[in-house]
CSV table of C-alpha atoms and ligand atoms in Angstrom, one decimal:
chain,number,residue,atom,x,y,z
A,412,UNK,CA,107.9,113.0,71.5
A,413,UNK,CA,109.8,112.9,74.8
A,414,UNK,CA,107.9,111.3,77.6
A,415,UNK,CA,108.6,112.4,81.2
A,416,UNK,CA,107.3,109.9,83.7
A,417,UNK,CA,108.2,109.5,87.3
A,418,UNK,CA,111.4,107.5,87.4
A,419,UNK,CA,109.6,104.4,88.8
A,420,UNK,CA,106.8,104.6,86.3
A,421,UNK,CA,109.2,104.7,83.4
A,422,UNK,CA,109.7,101.0,83.6
A,423,UNK,CA,106.0,100.1,83.6
A,424,UNK,CA,104.9,98.9,80.2
A,425,UNK,CA,101.3,100.0,80.9
A,426,UNK,CA,102.4,103.6,81.1
A,427,UNK,CA,102.4,103.6,77.3
A,428,UNK,CA,98.8,102.3,77.1
A,429,UNK,CA,97.5,105.9,77.4
A,430,UNK,CA,99.7,107.1,74.6
A,431,UNK,CA,98.7,104.2,72.4
A,432,UNK,CA,95.0,104.8,73.1
A,433,UNK,CA,95.0,108.5,72.5
A,434,UNK,CA,97.3,108.3,69.4
A,435,UNK,CA,94.6,106.2,67.6
A,436,UNK,CA,91.7,108.4,68.3
A,437,UNK,CA,90.4,111.9,67.8
A,438,UNK,CA,88.5,113.8,70.5
A,439,UNK,CA,86.0,116.6,69.9
A,440,UNK,CA,86.4,118.2,73.3
A,441,UNK,CA,89.0,118.1,76.1
A,442,UNK,CA,89.1,114.6,77.5
A,443,UNK,CA,90.7,112.9,80.5
A,444,UNK,CA,91.8,109.3,79.7
A,445,UNK,CA,92.3,107.2,82.8
A,446,UNK,CA,94.2,103.9,82.8
A,447,UNK,CA,92.8,101.6,85.4
A,448,UNK,CA,95.8,99.3,85.3
A,449,UNK,CA,98.0,102.3,86.2
A,450,UNK,CA,95.7,103.0,89.2
A,451,UNK,CA,96.3,99.4,90.2
A,452,UNK,CA,100.0,99.7,89.9
A,453,UNK,CA,100.0,102.8,92.0
A,454,UNK,CA,97.7,101.2,94.7
A,455,UNK,CA,100.2,98.3,95.0
A,456,UNK,CA,103.2,100.6,95.1
A,457,UNK,CA,101.7,102.7,97.8
A,458,UNK,CA,100.4,99.7,99.8
A,459,UNK,CA,103.9,98.1,99.6
A,460,UNK,CA,105.3,101.2,101.4
A,461,UNK,CA,102.4,101.8,103.7
A,462,UNK,CA,102.6,98.3,105.1
A,463,UNK,CA,100.1,97.8,108.0
A,464,UNK,CA,98.4,101.2,107.3
A,465,UNK,CA,94.9,100.9,105.7
A,466,UNK,CA,94.6,102.9,102.5
A,467,UNK,CA,91.4,105.0,102.4
A,468,UNK,CA,91.4,106.5,98.9
A,469,UNK,CA,90.4,110.1,99.0
A,470,UNK,CA,87.4,109.8,96.6
A,471,UNK,CA,87.4,113.5,95.8
A,472,UNK,CA,90.6,113.1,93.8
A,473,UNK,CA,88.8,111.1,91.1
A,474,UNK,CA,85.3,109.8,91.8
A,475,UNK,CA,84.9,108.1,88.5
A,476,UNK,CA,82.7,105.0,89.0
A,477,UNK,CA,85.2,102.6,87.4
A,478,UNK,CA,88.1,104.0,89.4
A,479,UNK,CA,86.2,103.3,92.6
A,480,UNK,CA,85.1,99.9,91.4
A,481,UNK,CA,88.7,98.9,90.6
A,482,UNK,CA,89.9,100.2,94.0
A,483,UNK,CA,87.2,98.2,95.8
A,484,UNK,CA,88.5,95.1,93.9
A,485,UNK,CA,92.0,95.9,95.0
A,486,UNK,CA,91.0,96.0,98.7
A,487,UNK,CA,91.1,99.8,99.1
A,488,UNK,CA,89.1,101.5,101.8
A,489,UNK,CA,87.7,105.0,101.2
A,490,UNK,CA,87.7,108.6,102.6
A,491,UNK,CA,84.4,110.2,101.6
A,492,UNK,CA,83.6,113.9,101.8
A,493,UNK,CA,79.9,113.8,101.3
A,494,UNK,CA,76.8,111.7,101.1
A,495,UNK,CA,77.2,111.3,97.3
A,496,UNK,CA,80.7,110.0,97.7
A,497,UNK,CA,79.6,107.5,100.4
A,498,UNK,CA,76.7,106.3,98.1
A,499,UNK,CA,79.1,105.9,95.2
A,500,UNK,CA,81.5,103.7,97.2
A,501,UNK,CA,78.6,101.6,98.6
A,502,UNK,CA,77.1,101.1,95.1
A,503,UNK,CA,80.5,100.0,93.8
A,504,UNK,CA,80.8,97.4,96.5
A,505,UNK,CA,82.7,98.9,99.4
A,506,UNK,CA,81.5,97.8,102.9
A,507,UNK,CA,80.3,100.5,105.3
A,508,UNK,CA,83.1,99.6,107.7
A,509,UNK,CA,85.6,100.5,105.0
A,510,UNK,CA,84.3,104.0,104.5
A,511,UNK,CA,85.1,107.0,106.7
A,512,UNK,CA,83.2,110.2,106.6
A,513,UNK,CA,86.2,112.5,106.6
A,514,UNK,CA,84.9,115.9,105.9
A,515,UNK,CA,84.9,118.0,109.1
A,516,UNK,CA,81.9,120.0,107.7
A,517,UNK,CA,78.8,117.7,107.4
A,518,UNK,CA,75.1,118.3,107.0
A,519,UNK,CA,73.2,116.8,110.0
A,520,UNK,CA,70.8,114.9,107.8
A,521,UNK,CA,73.8,113.4,105.9
A,522,UNK,CA,75.4,112.2,109.1
A,523,UNK,CA,72.0,110.5,110.0
A,524,UNK,CA,71.9,108.9,106.5
A,525,UNK,CA,75.5,107.7,106.7
A,526,UNK,CA,74.7,106.2,110.2
A,527,UNK,CA,71.7,104.4,108.7
A,528,UNK,CA,74.0,103.0,106.0
A,529,UNK,CA,76.3,101.6,108.6
A,530,UNK,CA,79.1,104.2,108.5
A,531,UNK,CA,80.7,104.3,112.0
A,532,UNK,CA,83.8,106.5,111.6
A,533,UNK,CA,83.5,110.3,111.4
A,534,UNK,CA,85.9,113.3,111.4
A,535,UNK,CA,85.4,116.5,113.5
A,536,UNK,CA,87.3,119.6,114.4
A,537,UNK,CA,84.6,121.5,116.4
A,538,UNK,CA,82.3,121.1,119.3
A,539,UNK,CA,79.2,121.8,117.2
A,540,UNK,CA,80.2,119.1,114.7
A,541,UNK,CA,80.6,116.6,117.6
A,542,UNK,CA,77.1,117.5,118.7
A,543,UNK,CA,75.7,116.9,115.3
A,544,UNK,CA,77.4,113.5,115.2
A,545,UNK,CA,76.2,112.6,118.7
A,546,UNK,CA,72.6,113.3,117.8
A,547,UNK,CA,72.6,111.7,114.3
A,548,UNK,CA,75.1,108.9,114.7
A,549,UNK,CA,74.9,108.0,118.5
A,550,UNK,CA,77.9,106.1,119.8
A,551,UNK,CA,79.9,106.6,116.6
A,552,UNK,CA,83.7,106.6,116.5
A,553,UNK,CA,85.3,110.0,115.9
A,554,UNK,CA,88.7,111.3,115.2
A,555,UNK,CA,89.7,114.9,115.7
A,556,UNK,CA,91.5,116.7,112.9
A,557,UNK,CA,94.5,118.8,114.0
A,558,UNK,CA,96.0,121.8,112.2
A,559,UNK,CA,99.6,121.1,111.1
A,560,UNK,CA,102.2,123.2,109.2
A,561,UNK,CA,101.5,122.8,105.5
A,562,UNK,CA,103.8,125.5,104.0
A,563,UNK,CA,106.1,122.9,102.5
A,564,UNK,CA,103.4,121.5,100.3
A,565,UNK,CA,102.8,122.7,96.7
A,566,UNK,CA,99.0,122.7,97.3
A,567,UNK,CA,98.7,123.5,101.1
A,568,UNK,CA,95.3,122.9,102.7
A,569,UNK,CA,95.5,126.0,104.9
A,570,UNK,CA,93.8,126.6,108.3
A,571,UNK,CA,90.3,125.8,107.0
A,572,UNK,CA,90.5,122.4,108.6
A,573,UNK,CA,91.6,121.2,111.9
A,574,UNK,CA,92.0,122.7,115.4
A,575,UNK,CA,94.9,123.4,117.7
A,576,UNK,CA,96.3,121.2,120.5
A,577,UNK,CA,94.2,122.6,123.4
A,578,UNK,CA,91.0,122.5,121.4
A,579,UNK,CA,91.7,119.0,120.2
A,580,UNK,CA,92.2,117.8,123.8
A,581,UNK,CA,89.0,119.5,124.9
A,582,UNK,CA,87.1,117.9,122.0
A,583,UNK,CA,88.2,114.4,123.0
A,584,UNK,CA,86.7,115.0,126.5
A,585,UNK,CA,83.6,116.5,125.0
A,586,UNK,CA,83.2,113.6,122.5
A,587,UNK,CA,83.3,111.2,125.5
A,588,UNK,CA,80.7,113.3,127.4
A,589,UNK,CA,78.4,113.2,124.4
A,590,UNK,CA,78.6,109.4,124.3
A,591,UNK,CA,80.8,109.2,121.3
A,592,UNK,CA,84.0,107.0,121.0
A,593,UNK,CA,87.0,109.3,120.4
A,594,UNK,CA,89.5,107.0,118.8
A,595,UNK,CA,92.3,109.3,117.7
A,596,UNK,CA,93.6,112.1,115.5
A,597,UNK,CA,93.9,113.0,111.8
A,598,UNK,CA,95.9,115.6,110.0
A,599,UNK,CA,96.9,116.5,106.4
A,600,UNK,CA,100.5,117.6,105.6
A,601,UNK,CA,99.3,119.4,102.5
A,602,UNK,CA,98.7,118.1,99.1
A,603,UNK,CA,101.7,117.4,96.8
A,604,UNK,CA,104.2,117.3,99.6
A,605,UNK,CA,107.1,116.3,97.3
A,606,UNK,CA,109.5,114.8,99.8
A,607,UNK,CA,108.8,112.4,102.7
A,608,UNK,CA,111.3,114.2,104.9
A,609,UNK,CA,108.9,117.2,104.8
A,610,UNK,CA,106.5,115.2,107.1
A,611,UNK,CA,109.0,115.1,110.0
A,612,UNK,CA,108.2,118.4,111.7
A,613,UNK,CA,104.4,117.9,111.5
A,614,UNK,CA,104.8,114.4,113.0
A,615,UNK,CA,107.0,115.7,115.8
A,616,UNK,CA,104.3,118.2,116.8
A,617,UNK,CA,101.6,115.6,116.6
A,618,UNK,CA,103.4,113.1,118.7
A,619,UNK,CA,103.5,115.6,121.6
A,620,UNK,CA,99.7,116.1,121.3
A,621,UNK,CA,99.1,112.3,121.0
A,622,UNK,CA,101.1,111.9,124.3
A,623,UNK,CA,99.3,114.7,126.0
A,624,UNK,CA,95.9,113.0,125.1
A,625,UNK,CA,97.1,109.7,126.5
A,626,UNK,CA,98.4,111.4,129.6
A,627,UNK,CA,94.9,112.9,130.0
A,628,UNK,CA,93.5,109.3,130.0
A,629,UNK,CA,92.4,108.9,126.4
A,630,UNK,CA,93.1,105.5,125.0
A,631,UNK,CA,93.8,106.5,121.5
A,632,UNK,CA,94.0,103.8,118.9
A,633,UNK,CA,93.8,105.5,115.5
A,634,UNK,CA,96.2,107.8,113.7
A,635,UNK,CA,94.9,109.0,110.3
A,636,UNK,CA,97.9,110.4,108.4
A,637,UNK,CA,95.8,111.8,105.6
A,638,UNK,CA,97.0,112.5,102.1
A,639,UNK,CA,99.9,114.5,100.7
A,640,UNK,CA,101.5,111.7,98.6
A,641,UNK,CA,102.8,113.4,95.5
A,642,UNK,CA,102.5,112.9,91.8
A,643,UNK,CA,105.1,113.7,89.1
A,644,UNK,CA,104.6,117.1,87.6
A,645,UNK,CA,108.2,117.6,86.4
A,646,UNK,CA,110.0,118.2,89.7
A,647,UNK,CA,111.7,115.3,91.3
A,648,UNK,CA,109.7,113.2,93.7
A,649,UNK,CA,110.5,110.0,95.5
A,650,UNK,CA,108.9,106.8,94.0
A,651,UNK,CA,105.6,105.9,95.8
A,652,UNK,CA,106.8,102.8,97.7
A,653,UNK,CA,110.0,104.5,98.9
A,654,UNK,CA,108.1,107.7,99.8
A,655,UNK,CA,105.3,105.8,101.7
A,656,UNK,CA,107.7,103.5,103.6
A,657,UNK,CA,109.8,106.6,104.6
A,658,UNK,CA,106.6,108.2,105.9
A,659,UNK,CA,105.7,105.0,107.8
A,660,UNK,CA,109.2,104.9,109.4
A,661,UNK,CA,108.7,108.4,110.6
A,662,UNK,CA,105.2,107.5,111.9
A,663,UNK,CA,106.2,104.3,113.6
A,664,UNK,CA,109.1,106.0,115.4
A,665,UNK,CA,106.8,108.5,116.9
A,666,UNK,CA,103.5,106.6,117.5
A,667,UNK,CA,104.5,103.2,118.7
A,668,UNK,CA,101.1,102.8,120.4
A,669,UNK,CA,98.9,103.5,117.4
A,670,UNK,CA,97.1,100.2,116.8
A,671,UNK,CA,95.5,101.4,113.6
A,672,UNK,CA,96.9,103.7,111.0
A,673,UNK,CA,95.0,105.1,108.1
A,674,UNK,CA,96.4,106.9,105.1
A,675,UNK,CA,94.2,108.8,102.6
A,676,UNK,CA,96.1,109.2,99.3
A,677,UNK,CA,94.2,111.0,96.6
A,678,UNK,CA,96.6,112.6,94.1
A,679,UNK,CA,99.3,110.0,94.6
A,680,UNK,CA,96.9,107.3,93.7
A,681,UNK,CA,95.3,108.5,90.5
A,682,UNK,CA,97.2,111.6,89.1
A,683,UNK,CA,99.7,109.6,87.1
A,684,UNK,CA,97.0,107.3,85.7
A,685,UNK,CA,95.5,110.0,83.6
A,686,UNK,CA,96.3,112.2,80.6
A,687,UNK,CA,94.2,115.0,79.2
A,688,UNK,CA,93.9,115.4,75.5
A,689,UNK,CA,93.5,119.1,74.7
A,690,UNK,CA,93.9,121.3,71.7
A,691,UNK,CA,95.4,124.7,70.9
A,692,UNK,CA,92.7,127.2,69.9
A,693,UNK,CA,94.8,130.3,69.2
A,694,UNK,CA,98.4,131.5,69.3
A,695,UNK,CA,98.7,135.3,69.3
A,696,UNK,CA,100.8,138.3,70.3
A,697,UNK,CA,99.2,141.4,71.8
A,698,UNK,CA,101.7,143.8,70.0
A,699,UNK,CA,104.8,143.6,67.9
A,700,UNK,CA,106.8,144.3,71.1
A,701,UNK,CA,105.2,141.6,73.2
A,702,UNK,CA,107.8,139.5,74.9
A,703,UNK,CA,105.6,136.4,75.1
A,704,UNK,CA,103.1,134.7,72.8
A,705,UNK,CA,99.8,133.9,74.2
A,706,UNK,CA,98.7,130.3,73.7
A,707,UNK,CA,95.0,129.6,74.3
A,708,UNK,CA,93.9,126.0,74.9
A,709,UNK,CA,90.5,124.5,74.7
A,710,UNK,CA,90.8,123.7,78.5
A,711,UNK,CA,91.3,126.1,81.3
A,712,UNK,CA,90.8,127.0,84.9
A,713,UNK,CA,87.0,126.3,84.7
A,714,UNK,CA,87.2,123.1,82.7
A,715,UNK,CA,89.5,121.0,84.8
A,716,UNK,CA,92.7,122.8,85.5
A,717,UNK,CA,91.6,124.6,88.7
A,718,UNK,CA,94.8,123.7,90.5
A,719,UNK,CA,96.7,126.1,88.3
A,720,UNK,CA,95.3,128.7,90.8
A,721,UNK,CA,98.4,130.7,92.0
A,722,UNK,CA,100.3,128.6,89.4
A,723,UNK,CA,100.7,126.1,92.3
A,724,UNK,CA,100.5,122.9,90.3
A,725,UNK,CA,102.6,123.1,87.1
A,726,UNK,CA,101.4,120.5,84.7
A,727,UNK,CA,103.5,119.0,81.9
A,728,UNK,CA,102.3,119.8,78.3
A,729,UNK,CA,103.5,117.8,75.3
A,730,UNK,CA,102.9,118.2,71.6
A,731,UNK,CA,104.0,116.6,68.4
A,732,UNK,CA,106.2,119.6,67.8
A,733,UNK,CA,108.3,119.2,71.0
A,734,UNK,CA,111.4,118.6,68.8
A,735,UNK,CA,111.1,122.2,67.4
A,736,UNK,CA,112.7,125.2,69.0
A,737,UNK,CA,110.9,126.2,72.2
A,738,UNK,CA,110.1,129.6,73.7
A,739,UNK,CA,108.1,131.0,76.6
A,740,UNK,CA,104.4,131.6,76.3
A,741,UNK,CA,101.5,132.7,78.5
A,742,UNK,CA,99.1,129.8,78.7
A,743,UNK,CA,95.4,130.5,79.0
A,744,UNK,CA,92.0,128.8,78.8
A,745,UNK,CA,89.3,129.4,76.3
A,746,UNK,CA,86.6,131.2,78.3
A,747,UNK,CA,85.7,134.9,78.2
A,748,UNK,CA,86.9,135.4,81.7
A,749,UNK,CA,90.2,137.2,82.5
A,750,UNK,CA,90.9,134.8,85.5
A,751,UNK,CA,91.1,132.0,83.0
A,752,UNK,CA,94.9,132.2,82.7
A,753,UNK,CA,97.0,129.1,83.6
A,754,UNK,CA,100.6,130.3,83.7
A,755,UNK,CA,101.7,133.9,83.4
A,756,UNK,CA,104.1,134.7,86.3
A,757,UNK,CA,106.3,131.8,85.2
A,758,UNK,CA,105.6,131.4,81.5
A,759,UNK,CA,105.6,127.9,80.0
A,760,UNK,CA,108.1,126.7,77.4
A,761,UNK,CA,106.1,125.6,74.3
A,762,UNK,CA,107.3,124.9,70.7
A,763,UNK,CA,107.6,128.2,68.7
A,764,UNK,CA,105.9,126.4,65.8
A,765,UNK,CA,102.7,125.7,67.8
A,766,UNK,CA,99.5,126.7,66.0
A,767,UNK,CA,95.7,126.4,66.3
A,768,UNK,CA,94.4,122.9,66.0
A,769,UNK,CA,97.5,121.2,67.4
A,770,UNK,CA,96.9,118.5,70.0
A,771,UNK,CA,98.3,119.0,73.5
A,772,UNK,CA,98.7,116.2,76.0
A,773,UNK,CA,98.7,117.2,79.6
A,774,UNK,CA,100.4,114.5,81.6
A,775,UNK,CA,99.6,113.1,85.0
A,776,UNK,CA,96.2,114.8,85.3
A,777,UNK,CA,94.1,112.0,86.8
A,778,UNK,CA,93.6,113.8,90.1
A,779,UNK,CA,91.5,116.9,90.8
A,780,UNK,CA,90.6,117.7,87.2
A,781,UNK,CA,87.3,116.1,86.1
A,782,UNK,CA,85.3,117.2,89.1
A,783,UNK,CA,86.8,120.7,89.1
A,784,UNK,CA,85.3,121.2,85.7
A,785,UNK,CA,82.2,123.4,85.4
A,786,UNK,CA,79.1,122.0,83.8
A,787,UNK,CA,78.9,124.6,81.1
A,788,UNK,CA,80.7,127.9,81.8
A,789,UNK,CA,80.6,130.0,78.7
A,790,UNK,CA,78.9,127.0,77.0
A,791,UNK,CA,81.9,124.8,77.1
A,792,UNK,CA,81.1,121.1,77.9
A,793,UNK,CA,82.6,119.6,81.1
A,794,UNK,CA,85.8,117.7,80.8
A,795,UNK,CA,84.9,114.3,79.3
A,796,UNK,CA,86.3,111.2,81.0
A,797,UNK,CA,87.2,107.9,79.2
A,798,UNK,CA,88.4,104.9,81.2
A,799,UNK,CA,90.6,102.2,79.7
B,1056,LIG,C1,90.6,114.7,104.4
B,1056,LIG,C2,91.4,114.5,103.2
B,1056,LIG,N1,92.1,113.4,103.1
B,1056,LIG,C3,92.9,113.1,102.0
B,1056,LIG,C4,93.0,114.0,101.0
B,1056,LIG,C5,93.8,113.7,99.8
B,1056,LIG,O1,94.9,114.5,99.7
B,1056,LIG,P1,96.0,114.2,98.6
B,1056,LIG,O2,95.3,114.3,97.3
B,1056,LIG,O3,97.0,115.2,98.8
B,1056,LIG,O4,96.6,112.8,98.8
B,1056,LIG,C6,92.3,115.3,101.1
B,1056,LIG,C7,92.4,116.3,100.0
B,1056,LIG,O5,91.9,117.4,100.1
B,1056,LIG,C8,91.5,115.5,102.2
B,1056,LIG,O6,90.7,116.6,102.3
């Protein structure tokens, strides 16, 4: 079997731990196997490049208890999207001062609860959100999330989050008027931004807004550069340390006054530490003239592979038959739902000899899979997770 790891990972002996583990076992349902040592390697690699920036792991990427515990031990801080994610980080030993409540859409009672737990840093992109924070976490520090161009990312985060320049400047004033402490800005370049150079135009635009805020009398101290750090899905990416240090060079050149820099890697921290073990359920052709086979797996859009939406994230599939002749196929999940098709516009190359019962390994799937899995759609169990 040919293995395709990111260039930097290829030299890590622990990258083979996952293969050794899964080779010795059988699994009766799709299972994500996570290697905690690989998470640690990725943490150190990103930290080496990010330098003085604090890493706040984006918990949503993989909120497995043991992943969080390991990251606490390594010294990571955390970006939490909800009360449950904050509770998880606290339970696993993170200090409240190391957790930011980074979702711009928060329930008022959750803000109050977080405040009671000692959380002091909150995100906002709207006046009403600031009002909720001012009432439920009086005096808290807030950063304002800005909209940036994300079209270069493979998984853009769209206009759902953030606000424009003028709104952001007005929100800084409003936060102050509400008795809050507006400390800076955040943004997200879009998930799976494959090259560090793709950050430059967003950072250029942000630097102008940062300067405008300072000119208006705001003593900004925090720049939260969000996530976007890529994982290897088959297309070339820079190695994590090189990528992160290039991003930091771009940041330092434009924000010399930012005392505190936060980065929130999610995918780049955990994706390459996981492999999903799945199985072929059926190989078929719809007619004798059909150009492509259909290959149905026991995992699909509703059981962990949600990021195949729009065929945006193209995972790497490996089987024991990879040495056989390959041919294109439409890859689909097992549920009785016609949306449960993974790749059709750009068919996947799979061995022509593939048949029901064959094991399929889906590489670098440690991010945004386990929690995207439904609890029992069509009666299929959720993606199992095993940590080694
Ligand atoms: C606020 C915030 N920070 C960080 C991340 C992590 O992004 P990535 O997985 O691209 O590193 C996300 C992802 O949605 C996010 O919403």
